[in-house]
Amino acid sequence: MSNKDIITLLHGAGGSYMHSLIKNVFMKLNDNYGEVGLEMLDDAAVINDTVISTDSFIVRPIFFKGGDIGRLSVSGTVNDIAMMGGNPIALSLAIVMEEGFPLSDLEKIVDSIKKTAEEADVHIVTGDTKVMEKGSLDKIIINTSGIGNRPPQLDYNINTLRKNRQPSRWLVPTNLRPGDKIIVSGTIGDHEISILSSREGIGFEANVKSDVAPLNKLMLKLLEVGGIADAKDPTRGGLADLLNDWSEKSGLGIYIKEEDIPVREEVRAAVEFLGMDILELSNEGKVVLAVSPEYEKDVLEELHSDPLGKYATTIGEVRKDISGVIMETVIGGQRYVGRPIGSPVPRIC
Amino acid sequence: MKAYRILVSGIVQGVGFRPFIYRIAVKSNVYGYVKNLGGSEVEIKIIGREENIGKFFSLLFSKIPPPAKIEKILIEEDNVQDIHEFKILPSGNVVNEPSQIPPDLSICDDCLREILDPKDRRYKYPFNSCAYCGPRYSMLYKIPYDRENTAMRDFPLCDKCKAEYEDPENERRFDAQGISCPICGPKVFLSTSDGEIIQDKDPIATAAKLIEEGYILAIKGIGGFHIAANPFDDDVVIKLRERKNRPQQPFALMALSVDVIKKYAEVSQLEEELLKSLERPIVLLRKKEDSEISKYVSPYLDREGFFLYYTGLHYLLLDNLKEKISIMTSGNKHGLPMCTDEECVKTKLKGVVDYILYHNRKIVNRVDDSVIRISSGRIMFLRRSRGYAPTWIRIKRKLRKVTVAVGAELQNVGAVAFDDKVILTQYIGDTDELNTLEELEKYIKFFLNTYHLTPEVIVADKNPAYQSTRLASKLSEEYSAELVQVQHHLAHGLSAMAEYGLNDAVGIIIDGIGYGDDGNGWGGEVINIKDHGEKYSREYHLKYVPYTGGDINSLKPDRMLALFLSTFMNWNEIQNYVKLSDTELKVLEYQTRKNRLFTSSTGRFLDSISALLDICHYRTYEGEPAIKLEAFARNGKLLDFEFPIINNEIDTTAAFKWIIENGIQDKPSIAYTIQYELGKALVRAALKLNPEKIVVSGGASVNEYILKGMIENSEGVEILTQSKVPPGDGGIALGQVYYISEEK
Ligand SMILES: [Fe+3]
Ligand SMILES: [Mg+2]
Ligand SMILES: [Zn+2]
Ligand SMILES: [Zn+2]
């Protein structure tokens, strides 16, 4: 068996390996069911105006600066529903634990789940627990699935888009039009760097907290403003994966400016050491919006009034004269932003 | 009476070849005709008495115009016809061979003499040129090389020039496309950096004065802008470094004569020939210890880049300088392509230059200066560009399909190939930069269009992170062409094999990093190559060491040093040898524990030695730590050390153990020994494969001492290095093409 015939960690890294896995293996399951179905490969699906999404969480360490696996499990699924324009209502919760897992840790996680669910105003309505033999998994895996309904704010928002396009009824990439502004709701990379620095052996001089948070309430406020063509959270694969997704699915180009991307100094320093690309860092409490230009100012204003959007800025725009994702660099050059490959590939000869 | 038909192919267009034939035919009293066969072939028919024909041939071979190159000549007896004159016939339609785009040539001695002669009508004329000299490719919109297809179309000939152009007796100007004079030709202007023109009778002399006063000037040349500055004034050089954001990378120096250069550098006969050649490359020469050139021009290096003027403008400018020499570095901001128009200078070089000396002839194609050095007596290209590109390279095999090769990524060059001809583009640059990537596409398409070709095969590197690979898949879709990917170091090896026409060879590839077939970063490889690359096996390589963090290790040699040390030392100890913060070291340690990426790179090995010897701790230009290590070894002696070869790995870590155990006293000798012994170890490994021929390629193969270690220990097996294209990534495209080639 060659390396190509087995699943490697790369296949789970949210890069091009994972995309080929989805295309070549999972798309067999697609039968184009639902208004937004598997074929869209979006954050969530829509059936009869019900939004549905699922996600499994395996973060290490399970308790990190700014959050824990419980908060992450709720936020992750809530956000996926919100990114479709849905209003999340209820979640299921499935936990798989390794034999020997401390009960006190489980209690801490469940408390955090409760707190985060309250914060997001969603309900845990069903669940499942499994325990596996020691060594057959690393501590704990949590899966959450969720459903949401169609909020009236989404109808309003979609209506505002009709002035200059024929939008889908949901927040999907095909809504993008040339001229749309790309806005991020805050600093990039906080989650990934926090996770890395919480791990054993690494302690960066400055502490970076994970941004993990449910974004559904913020999203409803933004839909009330209007002009939102699509929303997406830059989780695994970061901005690079997200923007490439948008570009591919909309058939349009995306142009961003490196100097406009908000990044904390501590994150920048950490990235220097780690040899990572800021655009590929994962986030758990950020949303990237494609906004019709006439709503740019109002959307930014609304974001700035919310603690979750305090550092929101416009980082670029959708263009039809280019293809793919292009970033203007700080030195005044331009470079293509590719999908992350999953692990750094040396390029410098 | 006898008659002959002669077919000549090579560089015979745009170099005054047909007028030359006409003149020698008339001189030797033979009749007949000369005609262009529409390609790079010229057909000549001569009829005459035997002694006259003999005279014709002796003139043909002894007096051939300097830029012309005869690649092939076919002479056959023909029937005698009743012709009593010699004629230049209009070009034929039969295209046997497509016409070759002529490269840019330096001003010839005759043209120079004219501009220095106060009585000549071209006295002080900066754009003087003739059939034998001047820009070609850089001002060419398309072929054939006729005036209306060049940037000279903006300058209609005046009556005097027209008369010269039409006079077959005028050896240098008859039918010469690029000629002009002060009345009809381009004009020179001096402006401030904002473009405000300074009224001046002699802008070139004033520009020279400004350089002497310490100002930094943009100078428009033929393939792009240079930046000129006074090389003797430390403050000026430092100012230029700051403004260009180029802290360490050496600047080239342009001089009026070899005698001027000899004041500052040692010049061998071969180097002198290169300096004076029509191609006028920058030649990296050994600095003289007592050189008065500021040490900031090429900091910590033992070589400095010199070249001679190659236009009248350069000559006049340098002649106005007291010391007849100036910094002439490419007019770009670090990482971006060189400017070719005034607009670019005004925007992109804003804040870099104080004044602009320019002219109103358009630069159609950007062509950077070529760079050459001699290592262990061999010519090595660091950059093959102006003067050489886009002259094609002929290979001993054949391409049945039109092939495009996109090269690698940094310092990149692409290629278009058909039949047995490989046209390498001029130096393109770092194609991770979008505009540069677009230039690669532009020039590839320029050659495709010029030679009326549609590609059937596109060749790229295997590295998934290269943007050139992205271009390759785009081109393959656009032309419905097959996409082929060739491993980076195989392509390096094949590039060398292409130069020598080999099908099989053992390749020693010493390089930075390329994407290996196992996903690791290769770069110190002994590869057994068979059937022009169809079969290859990697037999030996430098020991694998972790490459945690990726490209950042290329920029910080101390990280790489720590990674080498981590293979035999604990992390507490490592911190005594590397210059890294505690945090960075901790991060590195942590990352290394989960590392899945390894490298056998020669470049990274040399970088680490450079860091350990406290020679270089940060890389600001390609190869910097390794180049400085090489410079350091100048007066070193061979010490007692040898690299062990364990299984299929050359144990590079032994070098670190040896240095640490013995202490660092005689740095030059340590530096010398490591490089020499590395060459020796690689050749020892290669010899185990009983090779007939060993080819050496990869960016590190320009290293004097590694090469010496190879040559002196090859036990009589020929060590073949590259002399036609760069052994670095600028030569990759040739190897990529060779992979596709077939038996003739
Ligand atoms: Fe290379
Ligand atoms: Mg969405
Ligand atoms: Zn001339
Ligand atoms: Zn004239």
JSON list of C-alpha atoms in Angstrom, two decimals, chain B residues 44 167 260 264 311 339 415 535 619:
[
{"chain": "B", "resi": 44, "resn": "ILE", "atom": "CA", "xyz": [23.89, 31.33, -51.36]},
{"chain": "B", "resi": 167, "resn": "ASP", "atom": "CA", "xyz": [23.60, 51.63, -49.94]},
{"chain": "B", "resi": 260, "resn": "VAL", "atom": "CA", "xyz": [39.47, 49.96, -14.93]},
{"chain": "B", "resi": 264, "resn": "TYR", "atom": "CA", "xyz": [39.60, 46.34, -8.20]},
{"chain": "B", "resi": 311, "resn": "THR", "atom": "CA", "xyz": [25.46, 50.96, -25.18]},
{"chain": "B", "resi": 339, "resn": "CYS", "atom": "CA", "xyz": [11.12, 48.55, -14.36]},
{"chain": "B", "resi": 415, "resn": "ALA", "atom": "CA", "xyz": [11.02, 27.32, -22.25]},
{"chain": "B", "resi": 535, "resn": "LYS", "atom": "CA", "xyz": [14.02, 5.59, -15.44]},
{"chain": "B", "resi": 619, "resn": "ARG", "atom": "CA", "xyz": [19.22, 35.10, 4.60]}
]
